[in-house]
Coordinates of C-alpha atoms and ligand atoms in Angstrom, one line a residue:
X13 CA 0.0 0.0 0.0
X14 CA 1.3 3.7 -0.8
X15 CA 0.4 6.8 0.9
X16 CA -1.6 9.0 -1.1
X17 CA -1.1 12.8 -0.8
X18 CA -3.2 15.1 -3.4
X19 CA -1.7 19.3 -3.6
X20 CA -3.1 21.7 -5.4
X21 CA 0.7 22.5 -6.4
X22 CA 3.3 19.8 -6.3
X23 CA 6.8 21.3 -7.4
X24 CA 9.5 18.8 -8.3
X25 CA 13.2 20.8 -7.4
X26 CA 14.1 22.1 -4.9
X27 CA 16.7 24.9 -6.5
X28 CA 16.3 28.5 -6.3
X29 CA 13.4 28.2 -9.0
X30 CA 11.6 25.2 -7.5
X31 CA 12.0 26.3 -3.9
X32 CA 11.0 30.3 -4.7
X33 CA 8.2 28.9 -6.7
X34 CA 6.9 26.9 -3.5
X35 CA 7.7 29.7 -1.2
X36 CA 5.5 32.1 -3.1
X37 CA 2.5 29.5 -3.9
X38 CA 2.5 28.8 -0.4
X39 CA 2.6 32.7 0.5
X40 CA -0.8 32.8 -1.8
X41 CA -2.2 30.7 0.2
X42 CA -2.0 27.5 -2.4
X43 CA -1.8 24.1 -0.7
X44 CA 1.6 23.1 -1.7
X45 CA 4.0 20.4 -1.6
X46 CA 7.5 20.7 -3.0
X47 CA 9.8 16.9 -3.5
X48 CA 13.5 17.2 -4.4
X49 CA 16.1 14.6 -4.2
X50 CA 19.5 16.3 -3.5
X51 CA 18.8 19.2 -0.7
X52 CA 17.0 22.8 -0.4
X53 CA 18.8 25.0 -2.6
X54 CA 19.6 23.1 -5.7
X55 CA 22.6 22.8 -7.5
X56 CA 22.9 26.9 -7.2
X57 CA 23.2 26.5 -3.4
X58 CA 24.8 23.1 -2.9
X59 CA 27.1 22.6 -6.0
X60 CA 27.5 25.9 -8.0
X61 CA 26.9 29.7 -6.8
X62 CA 27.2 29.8 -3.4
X63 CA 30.1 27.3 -2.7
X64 CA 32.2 28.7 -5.9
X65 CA 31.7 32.3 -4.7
X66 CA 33.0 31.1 -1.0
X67 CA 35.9 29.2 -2.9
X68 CA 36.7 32.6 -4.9
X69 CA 36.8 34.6 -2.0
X70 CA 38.9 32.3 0.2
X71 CA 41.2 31.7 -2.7
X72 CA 41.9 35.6 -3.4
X73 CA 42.3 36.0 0.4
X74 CA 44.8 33.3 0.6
X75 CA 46.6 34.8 -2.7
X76 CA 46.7 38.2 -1.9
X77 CA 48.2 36.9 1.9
X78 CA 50.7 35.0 -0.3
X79 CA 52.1 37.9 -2.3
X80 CA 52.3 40.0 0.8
X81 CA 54.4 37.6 2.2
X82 CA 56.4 37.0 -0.8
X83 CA 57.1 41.1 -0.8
X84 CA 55.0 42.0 -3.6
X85 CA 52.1 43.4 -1.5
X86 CA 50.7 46.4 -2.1
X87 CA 49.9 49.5 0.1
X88 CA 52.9 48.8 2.6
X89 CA 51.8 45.7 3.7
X90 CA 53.8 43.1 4.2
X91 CA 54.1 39.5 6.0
X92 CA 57.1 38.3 7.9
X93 CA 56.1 34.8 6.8
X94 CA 53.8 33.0 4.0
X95 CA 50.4 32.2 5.4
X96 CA 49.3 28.7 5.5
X97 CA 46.2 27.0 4.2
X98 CA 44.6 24.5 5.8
X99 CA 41.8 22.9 3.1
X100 CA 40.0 20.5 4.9
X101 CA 38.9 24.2 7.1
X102 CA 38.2 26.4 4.1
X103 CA 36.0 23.2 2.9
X104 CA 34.4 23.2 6.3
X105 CA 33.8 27.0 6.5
X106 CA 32.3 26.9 2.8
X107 CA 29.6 23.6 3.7
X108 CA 28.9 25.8 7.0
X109 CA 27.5 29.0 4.6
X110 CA 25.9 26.1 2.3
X111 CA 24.4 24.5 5.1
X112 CA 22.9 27.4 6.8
X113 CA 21.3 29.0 3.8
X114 CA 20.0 25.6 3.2
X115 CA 18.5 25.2 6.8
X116 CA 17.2 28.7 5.6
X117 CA 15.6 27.8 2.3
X118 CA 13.6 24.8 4.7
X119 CA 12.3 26.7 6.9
X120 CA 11.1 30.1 4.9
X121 CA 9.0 27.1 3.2
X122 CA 7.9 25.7 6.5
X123 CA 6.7 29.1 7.6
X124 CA 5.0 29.6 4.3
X125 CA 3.2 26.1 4.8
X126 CA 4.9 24.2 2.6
X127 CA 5.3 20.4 2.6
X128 CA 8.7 19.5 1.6
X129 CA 9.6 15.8 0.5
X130 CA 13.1 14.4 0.6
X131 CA 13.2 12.3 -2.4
X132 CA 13.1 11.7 -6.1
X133 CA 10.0 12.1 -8.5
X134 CA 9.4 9.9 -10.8
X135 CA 5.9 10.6 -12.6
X136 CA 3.6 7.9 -14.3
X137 CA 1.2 10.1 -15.8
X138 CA 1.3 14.4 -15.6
X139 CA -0.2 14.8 -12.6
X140 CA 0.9 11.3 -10.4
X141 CA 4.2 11.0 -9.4
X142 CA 5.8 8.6 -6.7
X143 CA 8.3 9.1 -4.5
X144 CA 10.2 6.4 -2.4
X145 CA 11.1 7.5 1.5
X146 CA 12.3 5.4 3.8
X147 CA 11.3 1.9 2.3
X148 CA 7.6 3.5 2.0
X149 CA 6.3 4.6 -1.4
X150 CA 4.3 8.1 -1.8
X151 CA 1.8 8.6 -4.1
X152 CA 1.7 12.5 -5.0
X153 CA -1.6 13.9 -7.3
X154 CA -1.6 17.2 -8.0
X155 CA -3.5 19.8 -9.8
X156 CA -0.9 21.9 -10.9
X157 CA 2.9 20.8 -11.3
X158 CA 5.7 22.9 -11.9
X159 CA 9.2 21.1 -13.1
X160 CA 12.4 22.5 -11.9
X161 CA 14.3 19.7 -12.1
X162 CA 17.5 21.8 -13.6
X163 CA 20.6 20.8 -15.2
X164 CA 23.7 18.6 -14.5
X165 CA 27.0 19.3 -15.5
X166 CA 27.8 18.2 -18.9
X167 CA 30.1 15.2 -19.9
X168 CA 32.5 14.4 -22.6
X169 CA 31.7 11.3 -24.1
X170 CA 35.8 10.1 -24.6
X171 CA 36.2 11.6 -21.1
X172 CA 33.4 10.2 -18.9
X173 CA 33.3 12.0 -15.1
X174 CA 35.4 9.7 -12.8
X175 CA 38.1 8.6 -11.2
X176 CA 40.4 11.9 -11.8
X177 CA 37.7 13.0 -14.4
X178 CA 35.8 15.8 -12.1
X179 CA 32.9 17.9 -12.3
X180 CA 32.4 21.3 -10.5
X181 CA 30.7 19.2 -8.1
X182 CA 33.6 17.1 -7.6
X183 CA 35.8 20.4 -8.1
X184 CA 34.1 22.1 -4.8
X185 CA 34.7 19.2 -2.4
X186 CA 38.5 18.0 -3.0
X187 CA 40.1 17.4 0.5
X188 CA 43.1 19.4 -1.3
X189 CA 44.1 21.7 -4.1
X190 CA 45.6 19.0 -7.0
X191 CA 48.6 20.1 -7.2
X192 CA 48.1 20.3 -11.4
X193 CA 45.1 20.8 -12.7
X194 CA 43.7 20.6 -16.2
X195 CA 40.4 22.0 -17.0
X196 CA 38.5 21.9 -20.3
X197 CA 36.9 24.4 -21.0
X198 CA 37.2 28.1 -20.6
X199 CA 33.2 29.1 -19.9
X200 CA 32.4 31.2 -16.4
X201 CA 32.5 28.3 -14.6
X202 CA 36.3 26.6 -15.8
X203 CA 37.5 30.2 -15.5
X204 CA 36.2 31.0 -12.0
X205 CA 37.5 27.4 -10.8
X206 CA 40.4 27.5 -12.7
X207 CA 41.6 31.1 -11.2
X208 CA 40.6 30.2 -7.4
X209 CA 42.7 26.5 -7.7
X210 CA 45.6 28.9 -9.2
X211 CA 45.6 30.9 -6.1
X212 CA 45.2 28.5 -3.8
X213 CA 48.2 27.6 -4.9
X214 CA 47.3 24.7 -7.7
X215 CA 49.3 24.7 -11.1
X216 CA 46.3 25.5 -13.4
X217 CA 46.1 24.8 -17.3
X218 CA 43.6 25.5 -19.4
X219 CA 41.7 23.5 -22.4
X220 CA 39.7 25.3 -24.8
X221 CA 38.5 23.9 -28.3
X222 CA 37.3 27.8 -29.5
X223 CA 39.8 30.4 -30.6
X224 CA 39.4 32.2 -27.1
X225 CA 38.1 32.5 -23.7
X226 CA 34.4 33.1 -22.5
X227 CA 33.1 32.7 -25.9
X228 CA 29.9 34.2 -24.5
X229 CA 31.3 37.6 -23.8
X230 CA 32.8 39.7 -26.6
X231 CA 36.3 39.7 -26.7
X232 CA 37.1 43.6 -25.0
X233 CA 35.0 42.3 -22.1
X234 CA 37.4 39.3 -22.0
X235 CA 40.6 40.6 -22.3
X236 CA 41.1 41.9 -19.1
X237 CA 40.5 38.7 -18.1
X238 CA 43.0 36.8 -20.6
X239 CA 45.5 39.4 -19.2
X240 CA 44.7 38.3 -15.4
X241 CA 45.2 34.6 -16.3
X242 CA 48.7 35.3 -17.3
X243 CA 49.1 37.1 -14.1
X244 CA 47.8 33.9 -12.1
X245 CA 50.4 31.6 -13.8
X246 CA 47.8 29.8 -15.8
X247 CA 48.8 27.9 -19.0
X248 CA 46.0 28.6 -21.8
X249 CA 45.6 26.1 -24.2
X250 CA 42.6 27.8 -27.2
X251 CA 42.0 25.8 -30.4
X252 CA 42.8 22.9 -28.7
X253 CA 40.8 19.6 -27.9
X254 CA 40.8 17.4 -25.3
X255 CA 41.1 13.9 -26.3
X256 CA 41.5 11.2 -23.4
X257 CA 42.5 11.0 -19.8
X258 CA 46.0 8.9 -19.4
X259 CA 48.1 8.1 -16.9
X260 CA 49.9 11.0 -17.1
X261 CA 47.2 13.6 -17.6
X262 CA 45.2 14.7 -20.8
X263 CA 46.0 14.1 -23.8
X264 CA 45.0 16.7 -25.9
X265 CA 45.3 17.9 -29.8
X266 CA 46.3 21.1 -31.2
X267 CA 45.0 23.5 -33.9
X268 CA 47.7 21.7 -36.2
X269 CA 46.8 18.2 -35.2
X270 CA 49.8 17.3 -32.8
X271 CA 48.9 15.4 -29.8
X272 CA 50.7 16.3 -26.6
X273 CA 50.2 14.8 -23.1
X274 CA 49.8 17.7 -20.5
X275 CA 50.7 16.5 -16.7
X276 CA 47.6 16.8 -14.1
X277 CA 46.2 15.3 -11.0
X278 CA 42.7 16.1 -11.5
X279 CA 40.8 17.2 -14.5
X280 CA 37.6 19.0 -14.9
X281 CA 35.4 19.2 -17.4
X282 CA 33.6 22.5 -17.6
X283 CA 32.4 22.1 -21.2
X284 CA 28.4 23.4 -20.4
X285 CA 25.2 22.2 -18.4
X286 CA 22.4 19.8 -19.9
X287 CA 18.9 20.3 -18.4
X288 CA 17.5 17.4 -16.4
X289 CA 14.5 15.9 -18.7
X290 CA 15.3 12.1 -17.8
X291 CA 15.0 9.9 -15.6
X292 CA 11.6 11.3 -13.7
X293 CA 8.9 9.7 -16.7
X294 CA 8.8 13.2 -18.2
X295 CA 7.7 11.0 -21.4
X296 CA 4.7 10.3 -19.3
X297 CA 3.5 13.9 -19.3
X298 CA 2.9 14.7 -22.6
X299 CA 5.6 17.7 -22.1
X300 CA 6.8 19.3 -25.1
X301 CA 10.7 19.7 -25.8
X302 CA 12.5 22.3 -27.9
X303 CA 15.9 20.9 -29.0
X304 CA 17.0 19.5 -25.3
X305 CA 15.1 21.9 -23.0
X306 CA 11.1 21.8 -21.8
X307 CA 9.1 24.3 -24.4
X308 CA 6.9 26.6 -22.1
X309 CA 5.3 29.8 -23.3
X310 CA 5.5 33.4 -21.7
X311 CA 3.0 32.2 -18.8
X312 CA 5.7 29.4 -18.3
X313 CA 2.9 26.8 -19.1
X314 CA 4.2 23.2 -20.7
X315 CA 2.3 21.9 -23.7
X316 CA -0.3 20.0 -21.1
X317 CA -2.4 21.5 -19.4
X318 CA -1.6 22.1 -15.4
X319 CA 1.9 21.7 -16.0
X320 CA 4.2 24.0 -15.7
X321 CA 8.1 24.7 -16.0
X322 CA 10.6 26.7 -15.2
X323 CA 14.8 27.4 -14.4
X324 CA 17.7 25.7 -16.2
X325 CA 15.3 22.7 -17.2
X326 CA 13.7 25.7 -19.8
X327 CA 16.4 26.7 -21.8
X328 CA 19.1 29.9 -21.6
X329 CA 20.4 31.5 -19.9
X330 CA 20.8 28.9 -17.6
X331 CA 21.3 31.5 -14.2
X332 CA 19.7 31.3 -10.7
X333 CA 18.1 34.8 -10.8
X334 CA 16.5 33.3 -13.6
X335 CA 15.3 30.8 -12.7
X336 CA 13.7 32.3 -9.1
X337 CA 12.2 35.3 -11.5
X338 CA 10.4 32.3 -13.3
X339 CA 9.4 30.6 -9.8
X340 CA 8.2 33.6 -8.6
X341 CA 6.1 34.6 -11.6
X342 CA 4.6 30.9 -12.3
X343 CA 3.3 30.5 -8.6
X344 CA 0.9 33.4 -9.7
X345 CA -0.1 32.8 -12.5
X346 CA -1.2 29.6 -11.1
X347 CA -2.9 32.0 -8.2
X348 CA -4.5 33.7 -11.3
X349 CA -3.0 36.5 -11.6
X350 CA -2.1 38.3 -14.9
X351 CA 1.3 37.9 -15.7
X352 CA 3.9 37.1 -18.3
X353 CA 7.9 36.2 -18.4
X354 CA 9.0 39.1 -20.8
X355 CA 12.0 40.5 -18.9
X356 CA 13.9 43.3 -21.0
X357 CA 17.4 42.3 -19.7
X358 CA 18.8 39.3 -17.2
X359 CA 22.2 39.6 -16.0
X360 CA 25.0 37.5 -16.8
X361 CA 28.0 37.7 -14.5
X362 CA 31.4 36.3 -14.6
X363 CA 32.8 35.7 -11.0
X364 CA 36.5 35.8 -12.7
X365 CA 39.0 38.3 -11.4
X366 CA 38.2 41.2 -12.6
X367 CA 34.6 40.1 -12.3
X368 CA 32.1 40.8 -15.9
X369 CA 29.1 41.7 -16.1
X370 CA 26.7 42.0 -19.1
X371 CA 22.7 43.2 -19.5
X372 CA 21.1 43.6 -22.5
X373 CA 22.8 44.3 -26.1
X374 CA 26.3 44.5 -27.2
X375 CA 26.8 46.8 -29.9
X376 CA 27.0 44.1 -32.4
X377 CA 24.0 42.8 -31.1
X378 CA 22.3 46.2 -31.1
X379 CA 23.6 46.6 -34.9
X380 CA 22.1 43.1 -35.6
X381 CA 18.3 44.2 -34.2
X382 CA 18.3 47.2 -36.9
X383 CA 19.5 50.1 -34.6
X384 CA 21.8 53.2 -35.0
X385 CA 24.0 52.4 -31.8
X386 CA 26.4 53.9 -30.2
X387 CA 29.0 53.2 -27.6
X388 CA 30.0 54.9 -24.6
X389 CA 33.4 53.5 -22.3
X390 CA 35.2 54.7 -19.2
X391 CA 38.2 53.6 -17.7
X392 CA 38.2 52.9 -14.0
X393 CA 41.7 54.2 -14.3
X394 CA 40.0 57.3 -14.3
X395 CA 37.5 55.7 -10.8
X396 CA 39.2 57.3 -7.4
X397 CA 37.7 54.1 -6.1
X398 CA 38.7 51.6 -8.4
X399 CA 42.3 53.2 -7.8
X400 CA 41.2 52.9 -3.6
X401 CA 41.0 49.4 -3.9
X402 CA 44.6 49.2 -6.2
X403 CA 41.7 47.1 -8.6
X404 CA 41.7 49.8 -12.1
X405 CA 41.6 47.1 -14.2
X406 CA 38.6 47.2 -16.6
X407 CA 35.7 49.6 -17.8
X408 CA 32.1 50.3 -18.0
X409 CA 30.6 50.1 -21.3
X410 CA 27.0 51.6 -22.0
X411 CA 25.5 50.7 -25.6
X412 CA 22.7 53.2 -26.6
X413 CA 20.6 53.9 -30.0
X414 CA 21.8 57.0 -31.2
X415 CA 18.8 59.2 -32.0
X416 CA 16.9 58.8 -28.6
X417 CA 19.8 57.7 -26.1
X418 CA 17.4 54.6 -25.3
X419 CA 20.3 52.3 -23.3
X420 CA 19.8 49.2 -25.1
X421 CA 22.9 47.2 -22.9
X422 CA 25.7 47.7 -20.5
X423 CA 28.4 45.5 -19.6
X424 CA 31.5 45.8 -17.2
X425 CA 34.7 44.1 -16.5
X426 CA 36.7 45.3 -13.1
X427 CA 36.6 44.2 -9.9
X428 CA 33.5 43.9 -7.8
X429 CA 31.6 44.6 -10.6
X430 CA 29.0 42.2 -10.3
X431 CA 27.8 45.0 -7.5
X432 CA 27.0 46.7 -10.4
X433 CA 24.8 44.2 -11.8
X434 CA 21.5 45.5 -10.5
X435 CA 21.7 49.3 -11.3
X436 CA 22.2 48.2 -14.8
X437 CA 20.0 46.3 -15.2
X438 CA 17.5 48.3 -13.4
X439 CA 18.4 51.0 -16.5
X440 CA 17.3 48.5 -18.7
X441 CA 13.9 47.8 -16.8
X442 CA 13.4 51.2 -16.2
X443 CA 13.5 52.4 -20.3
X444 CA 15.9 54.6 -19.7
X445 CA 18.0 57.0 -21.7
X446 CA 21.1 58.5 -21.0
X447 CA 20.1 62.0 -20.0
X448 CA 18.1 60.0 -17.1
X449 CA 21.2 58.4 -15.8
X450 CA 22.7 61.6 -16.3
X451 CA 21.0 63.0 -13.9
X452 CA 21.3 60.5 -11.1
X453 CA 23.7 61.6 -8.3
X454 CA 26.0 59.0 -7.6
X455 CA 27.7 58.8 -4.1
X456 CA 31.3 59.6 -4.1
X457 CA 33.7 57.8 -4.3
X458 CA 32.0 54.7 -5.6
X459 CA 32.4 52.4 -8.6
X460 CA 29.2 53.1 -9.7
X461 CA 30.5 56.8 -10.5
X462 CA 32.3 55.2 -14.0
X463 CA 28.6 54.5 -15.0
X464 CA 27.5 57.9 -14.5
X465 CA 30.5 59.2 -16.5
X466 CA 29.7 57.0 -19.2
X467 CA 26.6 58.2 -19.9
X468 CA 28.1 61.5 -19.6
X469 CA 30.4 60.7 -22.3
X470 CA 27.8 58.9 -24.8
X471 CA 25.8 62.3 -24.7
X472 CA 29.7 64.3 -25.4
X473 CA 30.4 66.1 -22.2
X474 CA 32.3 63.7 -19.8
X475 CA 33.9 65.8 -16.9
X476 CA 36.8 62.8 -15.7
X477 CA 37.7 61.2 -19.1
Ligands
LIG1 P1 18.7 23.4 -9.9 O1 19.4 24.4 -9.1 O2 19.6 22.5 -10.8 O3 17.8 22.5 -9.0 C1 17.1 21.4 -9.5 C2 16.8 20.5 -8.4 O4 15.9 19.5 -8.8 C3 18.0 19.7 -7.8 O5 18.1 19.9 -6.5 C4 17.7 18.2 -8.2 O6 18.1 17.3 -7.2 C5 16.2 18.3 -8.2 N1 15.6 17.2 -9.0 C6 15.8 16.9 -10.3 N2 15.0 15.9 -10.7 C7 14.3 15.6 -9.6 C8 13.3 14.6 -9.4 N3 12.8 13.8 -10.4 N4 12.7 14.5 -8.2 C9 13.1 15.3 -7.2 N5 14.0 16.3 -7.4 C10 14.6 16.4 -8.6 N6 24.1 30.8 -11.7 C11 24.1 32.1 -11.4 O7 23.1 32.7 -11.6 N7 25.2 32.7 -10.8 C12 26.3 32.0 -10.5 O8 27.3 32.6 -10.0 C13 26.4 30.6 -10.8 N8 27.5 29.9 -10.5 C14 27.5 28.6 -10.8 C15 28.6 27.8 -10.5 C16 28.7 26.5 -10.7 C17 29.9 25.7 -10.4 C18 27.5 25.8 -11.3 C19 27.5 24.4 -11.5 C20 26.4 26.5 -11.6 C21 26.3 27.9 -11.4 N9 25.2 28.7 -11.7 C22 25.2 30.0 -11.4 C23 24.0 28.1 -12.3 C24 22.9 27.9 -11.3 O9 23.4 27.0 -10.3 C25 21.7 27.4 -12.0 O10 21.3 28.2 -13.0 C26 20.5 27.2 -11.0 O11 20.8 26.4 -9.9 C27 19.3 26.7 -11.7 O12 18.2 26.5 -10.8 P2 17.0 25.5 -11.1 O13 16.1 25.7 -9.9 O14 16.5 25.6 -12.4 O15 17.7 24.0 -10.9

């Protein structure tokens, strides 16, 4: 015999689109259960944002301790002796942050009424699902069911994830820095991983098949970054592909078809994400795909009626904030309320050092659409914070049309830039034009001052450049 439960909203994921969806159903009041199988928060919170970010951060601390010691510091400091990391604590300290916004996530749900269900989904028709808990099977109906099941890390068929083969899931949980590390691929993730292994003192090469980094930022957004790989010590490997793990390392094989062995401990494949559409009896559902991804329309509503989708599992870009926008949003339309996913801009931020951040058009982009654009830049050479912080590496950029000064997309690279990431994209939101930021009085002295001055420039009168 199963226990039956029947919801009016049974969400399957528990990531920062599942669980925001649940949270906000239950807030309107929707009887509401949410199941996922790998703990509150996803692979944003367990295996991806929030532990990378920690990783970053304890990385640059240890580096910047590192060249302090070694003399190099800046600003007059210096260490009589190198600082000394002890891993197994910095692991610790990061599953303590993951663990208490976790403990968060379950009880904001708790307080919004919402049954949560430790467990895995699998569905036999769209609205049944079983779950198995504890030897006992649970029978789940539903009237409304939102998937938000996500994405897993992409694997290379000739180099499956194992042994020395890692993920960034793998990559976030070592019990020490591989003392050489090969990483293929050089999207946000590689990069950020890459970088924060390179200052925690790993020796860090990188495996590209394109002709550069970040292939989804244009290149004068990445070249600061290029520049600061260098700086790390990093090895960059571009037109090249990776071929087979050996006993030595990775084999890999170059523009020019040589094949050369390069040395590592660990590898890590950071080649993309793949959305989760297997596994659960999605086939059962009469869901709708488009290419790889679950087709929903502007309400987020699948191809059957009552079901709904939404996050990573959806399509691109595949980013938290996404994904808790759409969670938000589908909770009420299922509450009845009128509304639609139509954002102007989402964010897309690079946790490299310097940092990138991009909203809306580039000017290629803004070219492609039909309009007369122009393009605005200044130097945070020319920040008095940026030079503060010793961090003047980097730019704001601001895309606008040209006859109405409509901002159609800015984008940053510098440090701490993805602090930026809001008041951009808030532009965009807003409809603004550049008299409007113009005319905003930014606090002094502040890195948001270089955004001001760049929409001082686009309309010709910049007072610092
Ligand atoms: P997920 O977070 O993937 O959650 C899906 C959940 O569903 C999982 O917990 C899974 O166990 C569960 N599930 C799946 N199938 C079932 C089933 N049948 N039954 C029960 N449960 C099921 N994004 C950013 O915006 N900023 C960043 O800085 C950033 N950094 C990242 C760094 C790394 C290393 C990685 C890997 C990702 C990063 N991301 C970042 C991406 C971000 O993690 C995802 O975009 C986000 O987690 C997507 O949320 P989601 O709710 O769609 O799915």
């Amino acid at each position: 015999m199963s226990d039956v439960i029947t919801t009016n909203v049974l969400v399957i994921g528990g990531g920062p689109g599942g669980y925001v969806a649940a949270l906000r159903a239950g807030q309107l009041g929707l009887e509401t259960v949410i199941v996922d199988a790998d703990g509150l928060g996803g692979a944003c919170l367990n295996r991806g944002c929030i532990p990378s970010k920690a990783l970053i951060h304890a990385a640059e601390t240890y580096a910047s301790m590192t060249r302090a010691a070694s003399g190099a510091g800046s600003m007059g400091i210096r260490l009589s002796a190198s600082p000394t990391l002890d891993f197994p604590e910095t692991i610790r300290w990061k599953d303590g942050i993951v663990r208490r916004l976790s403990t968060g996530v379950g009880a904001l749900l708790k307080r919004a009424r919402v049954r949560h269900i430790a467990g895995r989904a699998v569905f036999s028709d769209a609205k049944t699902c079983t779950v198995e808990q504890d030897g006992k099977t649970l029978t789940l109906r539903a009237q409304n069911v939102i998937l938000a099941t996500g994405a897993r890390p992409a694997e290379l068929k000739h180099l499956p994830f194992g042994g020395d083969v890692i993920s960034s899931t793998e990559a976030l949980s070592l019990d020490r820095p591989p003392e050489r590390l090969v990483v293929v691929g050089a999207g946000y993730i590689g990069l950020e991983l890459g970088q924060a292994f390179a200052k925690l003192g790993s020796q860090v090469t990188i495996v590209e098949a394109q002709d550069r980094i970040l292939p989804g930022f244009d290149a004068e957004l990445a070249q600061p970054v290029l520049k600061a790989l260098t700086r790390d010590g990093i090895a960059l490997h571009l037109n090249a592909k990776a071929m087979a793990a050996t006993e030595q390392g990775l084999e890999i094989e170059t523009a020019d078809g040589a094949r050369q062995v390069l040395p590592a401990d660990k590898i890590l494949v950071t080649v993309g994400r793949r959305p989760v559409t297997e596994g659960f009896g999605l086939e059962t559902m009469g869901v709708d795909l488009s290419g790889p991804f679950i087709s929903v329309d502007t309400r987020l509503r699948t191809s059957m009626r009552g079901v709904y989708a939404i996050g990573d599992v959806t399509g691109e870009p595949m980013l938290a904030h996404r994904a808790s926008a759409q969670g938000e949003l589908v909770a009420e339309v299922i509450a009845g309320k009128n509304r639609a996913f139509d954002p102007v801009a989402i964010p897309a931020v690079c946790f490299t050092d310097p940092e990138i951040v991009s909203v809306g058009l580039t000017l290629s982009e803004a070219e492609d659409k039909g309009y007369a654009a122009q393009v605005a830049l200044f130097p945070f050479q020319a920040n008095g914070r940026a030079l503060t912080l010793g961090e003047s590496d980097g730019f704001v950029r601001i895309v606008s049309a040209r006859d109405d000064g409509r901002v159609l997309g800015v984008q940053a690279v510098g440090a701490h830039v993805s602090e930026l990431s809001g008041e951009f994209t808030l532009a965009l939101e807003m409809g603004a034009v550049l008299e409007d930021l113009a005319g905003v009085i930014h606090a002094h002295p502040t890195l948001g001052e270089a955004f001001l001055e760049s929409a001082l420039k686009a309309l010709g009168h910049p007072l610092h450049a």
